[in-house]
Short mmCIF file of C-alpha atoms and ligand atoms in Angstrom, two decimals:
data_model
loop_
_atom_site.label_atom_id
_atom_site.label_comp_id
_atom_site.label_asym_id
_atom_site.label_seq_id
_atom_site.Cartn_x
_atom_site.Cartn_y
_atom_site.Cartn_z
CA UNK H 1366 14.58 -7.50 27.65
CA UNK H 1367 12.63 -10.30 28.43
CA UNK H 1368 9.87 -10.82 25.77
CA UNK H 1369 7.24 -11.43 29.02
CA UNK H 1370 8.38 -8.50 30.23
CA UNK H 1371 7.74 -6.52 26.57
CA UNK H 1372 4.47 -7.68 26.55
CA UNK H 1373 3.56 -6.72 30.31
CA UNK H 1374 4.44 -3.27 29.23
CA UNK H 1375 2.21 -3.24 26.27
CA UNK H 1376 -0.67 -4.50 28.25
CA UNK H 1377 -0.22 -2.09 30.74
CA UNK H 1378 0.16 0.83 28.12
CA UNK H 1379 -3.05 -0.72 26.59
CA UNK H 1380 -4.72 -0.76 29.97
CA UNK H 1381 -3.67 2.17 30.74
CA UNK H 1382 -4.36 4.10 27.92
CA UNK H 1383 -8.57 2.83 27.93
CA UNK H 1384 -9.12 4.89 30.61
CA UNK H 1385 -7.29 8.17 29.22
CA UNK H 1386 -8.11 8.68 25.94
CA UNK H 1387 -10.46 10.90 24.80
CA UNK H 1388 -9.81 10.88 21.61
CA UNK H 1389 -6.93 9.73 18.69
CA UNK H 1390 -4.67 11.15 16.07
CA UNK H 1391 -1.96 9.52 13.65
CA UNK H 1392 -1.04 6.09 14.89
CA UNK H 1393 -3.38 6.82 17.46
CA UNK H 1394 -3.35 8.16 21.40
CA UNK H 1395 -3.24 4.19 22.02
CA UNK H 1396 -0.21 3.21 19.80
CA UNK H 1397 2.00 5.91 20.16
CA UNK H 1398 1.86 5.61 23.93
CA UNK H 1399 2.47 2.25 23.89
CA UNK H 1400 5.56 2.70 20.93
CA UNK H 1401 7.13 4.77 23.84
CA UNK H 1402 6.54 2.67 26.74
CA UNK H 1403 8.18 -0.52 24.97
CA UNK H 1404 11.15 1.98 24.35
CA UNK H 1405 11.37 3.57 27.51
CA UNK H 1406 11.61 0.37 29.64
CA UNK H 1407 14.98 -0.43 26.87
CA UNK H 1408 16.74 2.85 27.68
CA UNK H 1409 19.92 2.20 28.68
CA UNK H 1410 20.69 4.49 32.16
CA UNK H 1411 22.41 7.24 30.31
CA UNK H 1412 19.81 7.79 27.61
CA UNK H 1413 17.13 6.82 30.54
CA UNK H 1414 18.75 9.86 32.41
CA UNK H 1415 18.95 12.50 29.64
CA UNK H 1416 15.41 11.53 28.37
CA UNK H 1417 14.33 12.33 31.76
CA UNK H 1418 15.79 15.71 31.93
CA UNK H 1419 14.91 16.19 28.43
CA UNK H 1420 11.36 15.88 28.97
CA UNK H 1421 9.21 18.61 30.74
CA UNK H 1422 8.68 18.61 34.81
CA UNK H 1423 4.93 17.95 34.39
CA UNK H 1424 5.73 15.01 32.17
CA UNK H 1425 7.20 13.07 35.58
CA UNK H 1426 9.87 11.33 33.30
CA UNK H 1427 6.95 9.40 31.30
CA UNK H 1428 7.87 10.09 27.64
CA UNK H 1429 5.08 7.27 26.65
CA UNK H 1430 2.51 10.31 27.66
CA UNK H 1431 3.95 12.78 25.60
CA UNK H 1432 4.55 10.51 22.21
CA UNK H 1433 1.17 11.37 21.29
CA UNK H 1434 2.28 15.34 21.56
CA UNK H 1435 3.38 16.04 17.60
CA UNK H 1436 -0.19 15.70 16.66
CA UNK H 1437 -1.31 18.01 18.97
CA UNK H 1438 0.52 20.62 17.40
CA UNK H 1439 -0.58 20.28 13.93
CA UNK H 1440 -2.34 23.92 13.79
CA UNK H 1441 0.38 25.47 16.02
CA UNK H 1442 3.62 24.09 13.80
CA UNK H 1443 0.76 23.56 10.17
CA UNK H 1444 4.72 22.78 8.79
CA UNK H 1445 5.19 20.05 10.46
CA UNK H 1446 1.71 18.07 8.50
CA UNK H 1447 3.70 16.50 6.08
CA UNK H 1448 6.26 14.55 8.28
CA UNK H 1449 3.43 12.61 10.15
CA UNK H 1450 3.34 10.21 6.26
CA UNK H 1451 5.17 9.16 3.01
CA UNK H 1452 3.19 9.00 -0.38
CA UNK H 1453 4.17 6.67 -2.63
CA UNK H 1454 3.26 5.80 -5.85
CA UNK H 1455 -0.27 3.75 -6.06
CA UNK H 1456 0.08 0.10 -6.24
CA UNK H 1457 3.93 -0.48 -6.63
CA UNK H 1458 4.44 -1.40 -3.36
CA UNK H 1459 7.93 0.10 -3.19
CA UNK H 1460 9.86 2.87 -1.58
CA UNK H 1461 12.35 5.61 -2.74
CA UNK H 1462 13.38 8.69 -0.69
CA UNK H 1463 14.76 10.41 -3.60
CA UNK H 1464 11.23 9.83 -5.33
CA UNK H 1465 8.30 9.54 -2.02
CA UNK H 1466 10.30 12.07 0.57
CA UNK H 1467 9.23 14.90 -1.00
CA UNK H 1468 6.28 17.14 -0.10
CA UNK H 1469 3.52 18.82 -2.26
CA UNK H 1470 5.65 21.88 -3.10
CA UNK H 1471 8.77 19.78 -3.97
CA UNK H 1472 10.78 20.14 -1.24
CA UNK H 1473 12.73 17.02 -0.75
CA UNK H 1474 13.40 15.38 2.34
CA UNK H 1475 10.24 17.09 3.37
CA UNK H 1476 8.31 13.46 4.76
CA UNK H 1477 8.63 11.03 7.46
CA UNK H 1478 11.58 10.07 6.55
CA UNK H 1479 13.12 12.86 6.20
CA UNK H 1480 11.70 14.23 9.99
CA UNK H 1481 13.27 10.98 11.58
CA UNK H 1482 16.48 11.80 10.26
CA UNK H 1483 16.47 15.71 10.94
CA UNK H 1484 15.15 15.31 14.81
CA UNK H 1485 17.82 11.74 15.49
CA UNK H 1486 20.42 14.39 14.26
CA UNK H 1487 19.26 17.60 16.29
CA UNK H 1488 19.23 14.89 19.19
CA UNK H 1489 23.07 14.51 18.79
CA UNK H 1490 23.80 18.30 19.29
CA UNK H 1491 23.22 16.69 23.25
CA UNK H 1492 26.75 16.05 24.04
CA UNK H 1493 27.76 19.58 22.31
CA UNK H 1494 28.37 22.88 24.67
CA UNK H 1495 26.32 25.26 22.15
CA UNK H 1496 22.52 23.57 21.77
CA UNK H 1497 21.09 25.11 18.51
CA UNK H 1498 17.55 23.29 19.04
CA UNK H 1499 15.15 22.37 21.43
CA UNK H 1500 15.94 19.18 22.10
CA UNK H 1501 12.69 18.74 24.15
CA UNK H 1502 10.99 19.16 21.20
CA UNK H 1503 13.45 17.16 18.85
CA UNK H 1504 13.06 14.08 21.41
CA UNK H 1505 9.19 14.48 21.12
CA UNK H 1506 9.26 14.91 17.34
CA UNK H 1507 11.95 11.81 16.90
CA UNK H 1508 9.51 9.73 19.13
CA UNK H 1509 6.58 10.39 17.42
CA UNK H 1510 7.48 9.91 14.25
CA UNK H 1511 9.62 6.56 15.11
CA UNK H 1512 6.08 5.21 15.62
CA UNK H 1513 4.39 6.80 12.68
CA UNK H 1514 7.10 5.11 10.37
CA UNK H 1515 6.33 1.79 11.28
CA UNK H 1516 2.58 2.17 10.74
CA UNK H 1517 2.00 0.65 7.13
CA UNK H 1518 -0.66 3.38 5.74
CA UNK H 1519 1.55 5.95 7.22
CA UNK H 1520 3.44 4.98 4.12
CA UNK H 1521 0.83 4.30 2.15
CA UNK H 1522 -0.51 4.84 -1.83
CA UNK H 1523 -0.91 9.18 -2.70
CA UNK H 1524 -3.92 8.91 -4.64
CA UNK H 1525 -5.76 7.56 -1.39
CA UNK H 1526 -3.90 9.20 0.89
CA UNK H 1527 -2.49 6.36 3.05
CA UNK H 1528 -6.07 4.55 3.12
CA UNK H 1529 -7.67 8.00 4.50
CA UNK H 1530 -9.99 8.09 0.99
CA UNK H 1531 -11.19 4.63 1.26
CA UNK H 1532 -14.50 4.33 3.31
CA UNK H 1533 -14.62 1.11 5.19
CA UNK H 1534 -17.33 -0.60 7.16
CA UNK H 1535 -16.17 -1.56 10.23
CA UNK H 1536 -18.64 -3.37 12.52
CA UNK H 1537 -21.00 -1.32 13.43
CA UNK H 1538 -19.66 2.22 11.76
CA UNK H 1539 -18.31 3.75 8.71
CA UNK H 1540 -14.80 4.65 9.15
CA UNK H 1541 -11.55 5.17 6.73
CA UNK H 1542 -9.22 2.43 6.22
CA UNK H 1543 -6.42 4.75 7.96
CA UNK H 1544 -8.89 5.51 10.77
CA UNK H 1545 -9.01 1.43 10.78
CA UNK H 1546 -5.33 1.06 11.47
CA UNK H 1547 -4.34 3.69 13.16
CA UNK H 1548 -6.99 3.25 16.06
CA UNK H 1549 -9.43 0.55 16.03
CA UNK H 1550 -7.71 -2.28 15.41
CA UNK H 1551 -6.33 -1.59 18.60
CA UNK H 1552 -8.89 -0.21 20.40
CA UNK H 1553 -11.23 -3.77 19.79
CA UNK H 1554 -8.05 -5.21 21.15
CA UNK H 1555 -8.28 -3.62 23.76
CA UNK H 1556 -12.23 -4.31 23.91
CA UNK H 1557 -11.79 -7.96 23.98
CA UNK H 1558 -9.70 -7.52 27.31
CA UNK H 1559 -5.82 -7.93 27.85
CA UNK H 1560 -5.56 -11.41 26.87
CA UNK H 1561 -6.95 -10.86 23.54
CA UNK H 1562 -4.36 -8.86 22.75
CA UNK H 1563 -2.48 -11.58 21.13
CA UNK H 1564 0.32 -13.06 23.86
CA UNK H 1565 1.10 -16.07 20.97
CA UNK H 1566 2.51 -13.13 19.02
CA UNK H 1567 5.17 -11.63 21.77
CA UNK H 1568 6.12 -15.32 22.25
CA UNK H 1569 6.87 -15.69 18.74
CA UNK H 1570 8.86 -12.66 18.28
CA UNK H 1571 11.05 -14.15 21.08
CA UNK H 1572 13.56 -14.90 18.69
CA UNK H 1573 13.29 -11.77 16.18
CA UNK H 1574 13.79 -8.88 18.87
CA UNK H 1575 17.40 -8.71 18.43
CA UNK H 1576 17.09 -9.21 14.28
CA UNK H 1577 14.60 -5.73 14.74
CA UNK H 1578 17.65 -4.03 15.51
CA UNK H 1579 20.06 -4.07 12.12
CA UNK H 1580 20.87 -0.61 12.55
CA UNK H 1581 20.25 1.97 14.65
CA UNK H 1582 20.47 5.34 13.50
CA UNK H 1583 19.75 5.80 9.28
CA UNK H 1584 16.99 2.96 9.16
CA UNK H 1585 14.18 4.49 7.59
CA UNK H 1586 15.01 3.59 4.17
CA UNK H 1587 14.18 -0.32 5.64
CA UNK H 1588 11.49 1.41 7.98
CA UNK H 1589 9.59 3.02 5.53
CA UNK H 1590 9.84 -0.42 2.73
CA UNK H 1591 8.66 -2.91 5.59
CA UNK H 1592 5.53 -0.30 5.84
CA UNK H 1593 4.83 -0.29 2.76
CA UNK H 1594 5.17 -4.01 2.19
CA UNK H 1595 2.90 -4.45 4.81
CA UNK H 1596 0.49 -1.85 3.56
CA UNK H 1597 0.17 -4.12 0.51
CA UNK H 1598 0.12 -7.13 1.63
CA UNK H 1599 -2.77 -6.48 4.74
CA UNK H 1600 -3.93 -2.91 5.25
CA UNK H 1601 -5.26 -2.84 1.18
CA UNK H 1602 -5.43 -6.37 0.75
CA UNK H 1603 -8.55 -7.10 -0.38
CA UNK H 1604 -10.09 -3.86 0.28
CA UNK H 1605 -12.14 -1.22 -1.17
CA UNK H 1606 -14.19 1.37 -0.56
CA UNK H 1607 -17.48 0.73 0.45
CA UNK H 1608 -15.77 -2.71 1.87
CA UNK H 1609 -17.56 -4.24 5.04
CA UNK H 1610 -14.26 -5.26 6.94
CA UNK H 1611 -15.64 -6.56 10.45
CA UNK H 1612 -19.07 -7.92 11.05
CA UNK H 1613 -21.38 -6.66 14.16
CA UNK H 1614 -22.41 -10.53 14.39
CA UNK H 1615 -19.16 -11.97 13.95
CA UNK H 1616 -16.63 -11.11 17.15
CA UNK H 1617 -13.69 -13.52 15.86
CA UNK H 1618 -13.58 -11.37 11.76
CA UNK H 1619 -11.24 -12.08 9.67
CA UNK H 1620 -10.01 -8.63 9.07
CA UNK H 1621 -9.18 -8.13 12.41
CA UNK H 1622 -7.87 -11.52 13.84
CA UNK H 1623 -5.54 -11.27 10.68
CA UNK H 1624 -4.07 -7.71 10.68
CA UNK H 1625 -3.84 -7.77 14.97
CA UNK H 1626 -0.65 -9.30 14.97
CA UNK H 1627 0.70 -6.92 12.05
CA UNK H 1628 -0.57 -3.80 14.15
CA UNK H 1629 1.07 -5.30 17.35
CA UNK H 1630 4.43 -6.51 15.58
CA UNK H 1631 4.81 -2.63 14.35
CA UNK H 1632 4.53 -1.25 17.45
CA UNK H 1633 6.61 -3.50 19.36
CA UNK H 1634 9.35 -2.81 16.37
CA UNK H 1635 8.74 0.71 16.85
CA UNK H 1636 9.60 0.88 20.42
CA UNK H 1637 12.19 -1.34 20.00
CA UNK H 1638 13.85 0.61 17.59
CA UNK H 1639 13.36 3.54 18.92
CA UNK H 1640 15.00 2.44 22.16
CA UNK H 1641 18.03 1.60 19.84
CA UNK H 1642 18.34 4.94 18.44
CA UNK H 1643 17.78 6.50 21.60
CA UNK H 1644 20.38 4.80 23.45
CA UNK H 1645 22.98 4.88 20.25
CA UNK H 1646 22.64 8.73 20.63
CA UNK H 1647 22.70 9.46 24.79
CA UNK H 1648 25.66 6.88 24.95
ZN1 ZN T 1335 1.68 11.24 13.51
#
């Protein structure tokens, strides 16, 4: 696809997505509708067919509405908690799945990770005569979690929980440092009208789209490092708790103009990725 044509779509998720959200969750109501949007206009016909029939009647064949669905049912499926994040350990900057996909009981592969992997896999039983899953539900779970992946504090340090410990001041509230990337970066984007949400970037990546896609199916390993990476090198960077991060007085902060084009590069990966996967499996 067209890079104009990638951005369009984000700016119409964005757009889109001002005037329904009431309120946000994980990457956010805003970012995992707009992971799924960038991926849904990349289906290829087959998977654009299957996802359609895949997803439920009231859904009208938008799968961007129903990315935000696996953290609605947090209290319905409470097992399902620990595949929205990775932990890893504090300040190393580095990830293992044989040492960060585990959850607090010790059950390995029990992480995001591990959830991307499980639902991609249920999602291949497709082409089989005898369905052992919901696939509705694996599609929704795959989708979701494609996005959570590529958000950097969703694989993030365990002592602070992914930034969700560290109190930040951000212009005129107190909010978490997860709160801060999950949400509000994009939400001020999205504040500061269309065209403030950075078209120089989607030019730039004009060239990288096709380098997003290395592999398709078995990433997370590469997933889950970039996050991380990135966790370190903006989302903590010179940040503690107690930090002011954004200024009431100052529109153009530093925090923000800096880590927007991080927050929009993930979820443009995301959906681009996810699109991948999604069309490697409903070939
Ligand atoms: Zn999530």
């Amino acid at each position: 696809m067209e890079n104009g044509k990638l951005f369009h779509i984000i700016l119409i998720s964005f757009s889109l997505i001002i005037i329904a959200t009431p309120c946000a969750h994980g990457w956010g109501y805003e970012g995992h509708t707009a992971v799924c949007r960038i991926a849904q206009a990349r289906l290829s016909k087959a998977a654009a067919a299957v996802v359609k029939k895949l997803l439920p009647a009231y859904a009208n064949g938008n799968l961007g509405a129903l990315c935000p669905w696996a953290d609605t049912v947090k209290f319905r499926y409470p097992w399902s908690r620990p595949l929205h994040f990775i932990n890893t350990p504090d300040h190393l900057c580095s990830y293992s799945y044989a040492r960060d996909c585990i959850d607090k009981s010790g059950e390995k592969g029990f992480c995001l990770a591990g959830a991307i992997n499980n639902y991609t896999n249920e999602l291949l039983d497709y082409n089989k005569k005898k369905q052992q899953y919901n696939l509705t539900e694996s599609l929704l779970f795959a989708s979701h979690f494609m996005g959570d992946i590529h958000q950097p504090l969703h694989v993030g340090f365990t002592s602070d929980k992914g930034g969700n410990t560290i109190n930040v001041k951000w212009f005129k509230r107190t909010t978490e440092l997860h709160h801060v990337w999950d949400t509000d970066i994009i939400k001020k984007a999205q504040g500061k009208g269309a065209n403030a949400t950075d078209m120089n970037g989607f030019s730039q990546w004009r060239n990288q789209v096709k380098g997003w896609v290395f592999c398709t199916l078995g990433c997370t390993n590469s997933y889950a490092t970039e996050s991380i990476t990135a966790a370190c090198q903006w989302a903590y960077k010179g940040v503690q708790s107690g930090s002011t991060l954004a200024d009431t007085n100052i529109v153009a902060d530093k925090y923000f103009n800096t880590r927007l084009p991080v927050v929009e590069l993930r979820l443009a990966q995301a959906g681009v990725r996810l699109a991948s996967a999604l069309n490697q499996i409903f070939t």
